[in-house]
Short mmCIF file of C-alpha atoms in Angstrom, two decimals:
data_model
loop_
_atom_site.label_atom_id
_atom_site.label_comp_id
_atom_site.label_asym_id
_atom_site.label_seq_id
_atom_site.Cartn_x
_atom_site.Cartn_y
_atom_site.Cartn_z
CA MET A 1 0.23 26.37 28.98
CA THR A 2 0.26 26.34 25.14
CA THR A 3 2.02 29.68 24.97
CA SER A 4 4.72 28.49 27.42
CA LEU A 5 5.21 25.33 25.37
CA ILE A 6 5.65 27.24 22.15
CA VAL A 7 8.15 29.65 23.82
CA ALA A 8 10.06 26.70 25.27
CA LEU A 9 10.26 25.00 21.89
CA GLY A 10 11.35 28.25 20.30
CA LEU A 11 14.19 28.69 22.77
CA ILE A 12 15.31 25.12 22.32
CA LEU A 13 15.44 25.53 18.55
CA TRP A 14 17.28 28.86 18.87
CA SER A 15 19.79 27.31 21.26
CA LEU A 16 20.47 24.50 18.81
CA ASN A 17 21.15 26.97 15.96
CA VAL A 18 18.47 25.42 13.81
CA LYS A 19 18.32 26.66 10.21
CA PHE A 20 15.49 25.68 8.10
CA PRO A 21 16.06 25.06 4.33
CA GLU A 22 15.12 27.88 1.97
CA GLY A 23 12.83 27.22 -1.06
CA GLY A 24 9.80 25.08 -1.48
CA ALA A 25 11.32 21.85 -2.82
CA GLU A 26 12.74 20.66 0.51
CA TRP A 27 9.57 21.59 2.33
CA GLU A 28 7.46 19.67 -0.20
CA GLN A 29 9.60 16.58 0.16
CA ILE A 30 9.45 16.53 3.97
CA VAL A 31 5.76 17.00 3.92
CA LEU A 32 5.39 14.16 1.36
CA ARG A 33 7.56 11.88 3.45
CA PHE A 34 5.69 12.69 6.71
CA VAL A 35 2.27 12.13 5.12
CA HIS A 36 3.49 8.96 3.41
CA ILE A 37 4.90 7.52 6.67
CA VAL A 38 1.96 8.42 8.88
CA ALA A 39 -0.71 7.25 6.50
CA GLY A 40 1.27 4.16 5.79
CA PHE A 41 1.47 3.35 9.47
CA ILE A 42 -2.37 3.54 9.66
CA TRP A 43 -2.89 1.45 6.55
CA LEU A 44 -0.35 -1.21 7.25
CA GLY A 45 -1.06 -1.25 11.08
CA LEU A 46 -4.71 -2.05 10.42
CA GLY A 47 -3.75 -4.62 7.80
CA TYR A 48 -1.45 -6.33 10.28
CA PHE A 49 -4.24 -6.26 12.89
CA PHE A 50 -6.69 -7.91 10.52
CA ASN A 51 -4.20 -10.64 9.51
CA LEU A 52 -2.65 -11.35 12.84
CA CYS A 53 -5.51 -10.73 15.34
CA ARG A 54 -8.92 -10.36 13.84
CA GLY A 55 -8.70 -13.30 11.36
CA PRO A 56 -7.83 -15.89 14.07
CA PHE A 57 -10.39 -14.34 16.41
CA LEU A 58 -13.25 -14.69 13.87
CA LYS A 59 -12.46 -18.39 13.57
CA SER A 60 -13.40 -18.79 17.24
CA ILE A 61 -16.80 -17.22 16.98
CA GLU A 62 -19.81 -17.76 14.74
CA GLY A 63 -23.47 -16.75 14.18
CA PRO A 64 -24.64 -13.44 15.70
CA ASN A 65 -21.29 -12.59 17.16
CA MET A 66 -19.52 -12.81 13.80
CA THR A 67 -22.26 -10.77 12.17
CA LYS A 68 -21.93 -8.10 14.80
CA SER A 69 -18.14 -7.97 14.38
CA ILE A 70 -18.61 -7.50 10.62
CA SER A 71 -21.30 -4.87 10.83
CA ILE A 72 -19.71 -2.74 13.54
CA LEU A 73 -15.93 -3.17 13.42
CA LEU A 74 -15.27 -3.75 9.67
CA PRO A 75 -16.82 -0.62 8.28
CA LYS A 76 -14.76 1.78 10.48
CA ALA A 77 -11.57 -0.15 10.03
CA GLN A 78 -12.04 -0.43 6.28
CA TRP A 79 -12.73 3.31 6.08
CA TRP A 80 -9.47 4.17 7.62
CA MET A 81 -7.57 1.56 5.63
CA ARG A 82 -8.78 2.59 2.20
CA TRP A 83 -8.40 6.30 2.69
CA ALA A 84 -5.01 5.95 4.38
CA SER A 85 -4.00 3.90 1.36
CA VAL A 86 -5.00 6.79 -0.91
CA ALA A 87 -2.92 9.24 1.04
CA THR A 88 -0.01 6.90 1.21
CA TRP A 89 -0.05 6.17 -2.51
CA LEU A 90 -0.53 9.74 -3.69
CA ALA A 91 2.32 11.11 -1.48
CA GLY A 92 4.63 8.21 -2.55
CA PHE A 93 3.77 8.70 -6.24
CA ARG A 94 4.50 12.35 -6.12
CA TYR A 95 7.86 11.65 -4.39
CA PHE A 96 8.70 9.10 -7.05
CA MET A 97 7.93 11.67 -9.74
CA ILE A 98 10.44 14.14 -8.04
CA LEU A 99 13.16 11.45 -7.95
CA ALA A 100 12.51 10.49 -11.63
CA LYS A 101 12.71 14.13 -12.78
CA THR A 102 15.95 14.63 -10.79
CA ASP A 103 17.54 11.66 -12.33
CA ALA A 104 16.39 12.53 -15.82
CA ALA A 105 17.74 16.05 -15.39
CA ASN A 106 21.09 14.71 -14.31
CA ALA A 107 20.99 12.51 -17.49
CA GLY A 108 20.50 15.66 -19.56
CA SER A 109 17.11 14.44 -20.81
CA PRO A 110 14.22 15.77 -18.71
CA ALA A 111 11.67 13.95 -20.98
CA LEU A 112 13.13 10.68 -19.85
CA ALA A 113 11.27 11.06 -16.53
CA TRP A 114 7.89 10.66 -18.13
CA LYS A 115 9.09 7.60 -20.05
CA TRP A 116 10.21 5.99 -16.77
CA ILE A 117 6.90 6.92 -14.95
CA VAL A 118 4.77 5.52 -17.80
CA ILE A 119 6.72 2.30 -18.00
CA TRP A 120 6.59 1.96 -14.22
CA PHE A 121 2.83 2.56 -13.91
CA VAL A 122 1.77 0.38 -16.86
CA SER A 123 4.02 -2.48 -15.83
CA TRP A 124 2.56 -2.60 -12.25
CA LEU A 125 -0.99 -2.10 -13.51
CA ILE A 126 -0.64 -5.10 -15.74
CA ALA A 127 0.78 -7.12 -12.89
CA PHE A 128 -2.15 -6.20 -10.70
CA GLY A 129 -4.57 -7.12 -13.41
CA ILE A 130 -3.10 -10.63 -13.67
CA ILE A 131 -3.07 -11.06 -9.83
CA MET A 132 -6.71 -9.87 -9.61
CA ALA A 133 -7.75 -12.51 -12.20
CA LEU A 134 -5.95 -15.14 -10.15
CA LEU A 135 -7.79 -14.18 -6.97
CA ARG A 136 -11.26 -14.39 -8.48
CA PRO A 137 -11.83 -18.23 -8.49
CA THR A 138 -13.02 -19.81 -5.23
CA GLU A 139 -12.80 -23.40 -6.44
CA GLY A 140 -10.10 -25.61 -7.91
CA ILE A 141 -6.39 -25.28 -7.65
CA LEU A 142 -6.47 -21.44 -7.54
CA ASN A 143 -8.25 -21.58 -4.20
CA ASN A 144 -5.12 -23.02 -2.68
CA GLY A 145 -3.17 -20.34 -0.82
CA TRP A 146 0.28 -21.90 -1.57
CA VAL A 147 -0.41 -22.18 -5.24
CA LEU A 148 -1.46 -18.54 -5.27
CA ALA A 149 1.59 -17.53 -3.30
CA VAL A 150 3.90 -19.14 -5.81
CA LEU A 151 2.07 -17.60 -8.84
CA ILE A 152 1.82 -14.11 -7.36
CA GLY A 153 5.46 -14.33 -6.15
CA PHE A 154 6.55 -15.16 -9.77
CA ILE A 155 4.52 -12.23 -11.11
CA VAL A 156 5.98 -9.78 -8.58
CA VAL A 157 9.56 -10.94 -9.16
CA ALA A 158 9.22 -10.84 -12.90
CA THR A 159 7.71 -7.37 -12.85
CA SER A 160 10.44 -6.09 -10.50
CA TRP A 161 13.14 -7.51 -12.84
CA LEU A 162 11.37 -5.80 -15.74
CA GLN A 163 11.34 -2.54 -13.86
CA LEU A 164 15.01 -2.62 -12.99
CA SER A 165 15.87 -3.65 -16.55
CA LEU A 166 13.94 -0.93 -18.29
CA LEU A 167 14.60 1.83 -15.76
CA GLY A 168 18.26 0.90 -15.32
CA ASP A 169 19.64 3.97 -17.04
CA PRO A 170 23.22 5.12 -16.07
CA ALA A 171 21.62 8.22 -14.59
CA ALA A 172 19.19 6.23 -12.40
CA ASN A 173 20.39 5.87 -8.86
CA ASN A 174 19.63 3.46 -6.05
CA HIS A 175 17.05 5.80 -4.56
CA MET A 176 14.74 5.80 -7.59
CA LEU A 177 15.31 2.17 -8.51
CA CYS A 178 14.51 0.94 -5.11
CA ILE A 179 11.32 3.05 -4.99
CA SER A 180 10.35 1.79 -8.39
CA VAL A 181 10.09 -1.69 -6.96
CA GLY A 182 8.83 -0.74 -3.46
CA GLY A 183 6.40 1.72 -4.86
CA GLY A 184 5.24 -0.83 -7.43
CA LEU A 185 4.49 -3.33 -4.61
CA GLY A 186 2.69 -0.51 -2.87
CA THR A 187 0.67 0.09 -6.03
CA ILE A 188 -0.51 -3.53 -6.17
CA MET A 189 -1.45 -3.20 -2.53
CA PHE A 190 -3.27 -0.02 -3.14
CA PHE A 191 -5.29 -1.38 -6.06
CA GLY A 192 -5.73 -4.60 -4.16
CA MET A 193 -7.26 -2.64 -1.21
CA TRP A 194 -9.77 -0.86 -3.43
CA GLY A 195 -10.29 -3.37 -6.19
CA ILE A 196 -10.54 -6.54 -4.23
CA VAL A 197 -10.64 -6.17 -0.43
CA TRP A 198 -13.07 -3.30 -0.23
CA ARG A 199 -15.08 -4.33 -3.22
CA CYS A 200 -15.83 -7.68 -1.48
CA ASN A 201 -16.12 -6.38 2.05
CA LYS A 202 -18.64 -3.63 1.31
CA ARG A 203 -21.05 -6.30 0.04
CA VAL A 204 -20.41 -8.44 3.15
CA ILE A 205 -20.92 -5.35 5.40
CA ALA A 206 -24.24 -4.57 3.69
CA ALA A 207 -25.43 -8.12 4.19
CA ALA A 208 -24.31 -8.23 7.80
CA LYS A 209 -26.15 -5.00 8.53
CA ALA A 210 -29.30 -6.27 6.94
CA ASN A 211 -29.06 -9.44 8.96
CA ALA A 212 -28.57 -7.57 12.21
CA GLU A 213 -31.31 -4.96 11.57
CA GLN A 214 -33.90 -6.87 9.71
CA GLY A 215 -33.11 -10.53 10.22
CA THR A 216 -32.32 -10.98 6.57
CA PRO A 217 -30.32 -14.11 6.10
CA MET A 218 -26.76 -13.77 4.84
CA PRO A 219 -26.63 -14.46 1.07
CA PRO A 220 -24.90 -17.65 -0.14
CA GLU A 221 -22.18 -15.62 -1.91
CA THR A 222 -20.98 -14.26 1.52
CA GLN A 223 -18.44 -17.06 2.12
CA ARG A 224 -17.07 -16.60 -1.45
CA LEU A 225 -16.60 -12.81 -0.84
CA LEU A 226 -15.02 -13.38 2.52
CA ARG A 227 -12.65 -15.98 1.00
CA GLN A 228 -11.61 -13.66 -1.84
CA ALA A 229 -11.11 -10.70 0.61
CA PHE A 230 -9.18 -12.96 2.93
CA LEU A 231 -6.80 -14.17 0.09
CA ALA A 232 -6.27 -10.55 -1.15
CA GLY A 233 -5.67 -9.30 2.45
CA ARG A 234 -3.17 -12.02 3.06
CA MET A 235 -1.38 -11.14 -0.23
CA LEU A 236 -1.19 -7.54 0.88
CA PHE A 237 0.23 -8.64 4.21
CA TRP A 238 3.11 -10.57 2.67
CA LEU A 239 3.84 -8.00 -0.05
CA SER A 240 4.25 -5.31 2.65
CA PHE A 241 7.51 -6.84 3.89
CA PRO A 242 9.55 -6.69 0.61
CA MET A 243 7.81 -3.33 -0.08
CA LEU A 244 9.14 -1.94 3.29
CA PHE A 245 12.61 -3.37 2.52
CA PHE A 246 12.88 -1.52 -0.74
CA MET A 247 11.56 1.68 0.71
CA ALA A 248 14.22 1.61 3.51
CA ALA A 249 16.89 0.44 1.16
CA SER A 250 16.34 3.46 -1.13
CA ALA A 251 18.16 5.75 1.33
CA HIS A 252 19.99 3.33 3.60
CA PHE A 253 21.19 0.29 1.54
CA PRO A 254 22.61 1.37 -1.78
CA PHE A 255 22.72 -1.94 -3.79
CA LEU A 256 21.10 -0.95 -7.09
CA SER A 257 22.48 1.23 -9.78
CA GLY A 258 21.91 2.02 -13.50
CA LYS A 259 23.51 0.08 -16.29
#
């Protein structure tokens, strides 16, 4: 059966006069895109499930049922989410490097690529550090989701504007500029996944397992950790939409250009 399928596919490709590109650059880029898309589907898909389905479901249950959900479902889902985020980010970062090097070479200054990459990474890392500090409190005005949304939105818009201003070289095209913003949002999501969501949830999972196996009561800090993980997860959920827009616009909606 397998041999017949391979032969059939071979005949189809031959009849269509398919010609694969020569050289390794095109192959590397298609592999990067494929890994980036598949891993991104897993990461974002699980994130959407948590925000749209699991969150409302947990509000309707309590006690042993909630503990069981946390100790059984959460570890597996979080494993897939965090490692899918690694594959997504690494593939996307490598692809961004290729675009930066191409634009820098077209500008006649290959070293410019590393300047762009350093500016890009440091800018978004600082933005994440500020956002992480905002998400730590669980009391006062910063515990209000709407207040956090306004503050985080301002940080994201300001960082995006800074990116486009500093990377807006005449040689920089729409492709690289869009990914500098979309990839930056993805970077905040990646660090948020590991630095906030998983850091909080792994402690909640440990407490839930101890509760289920030994009857150990859930520690008082559990609610604080769940709240922080919830706020971070909701932030990642909303950031995914502009991130996906800029990723799609990089090749299909040319609206950005260098100075």
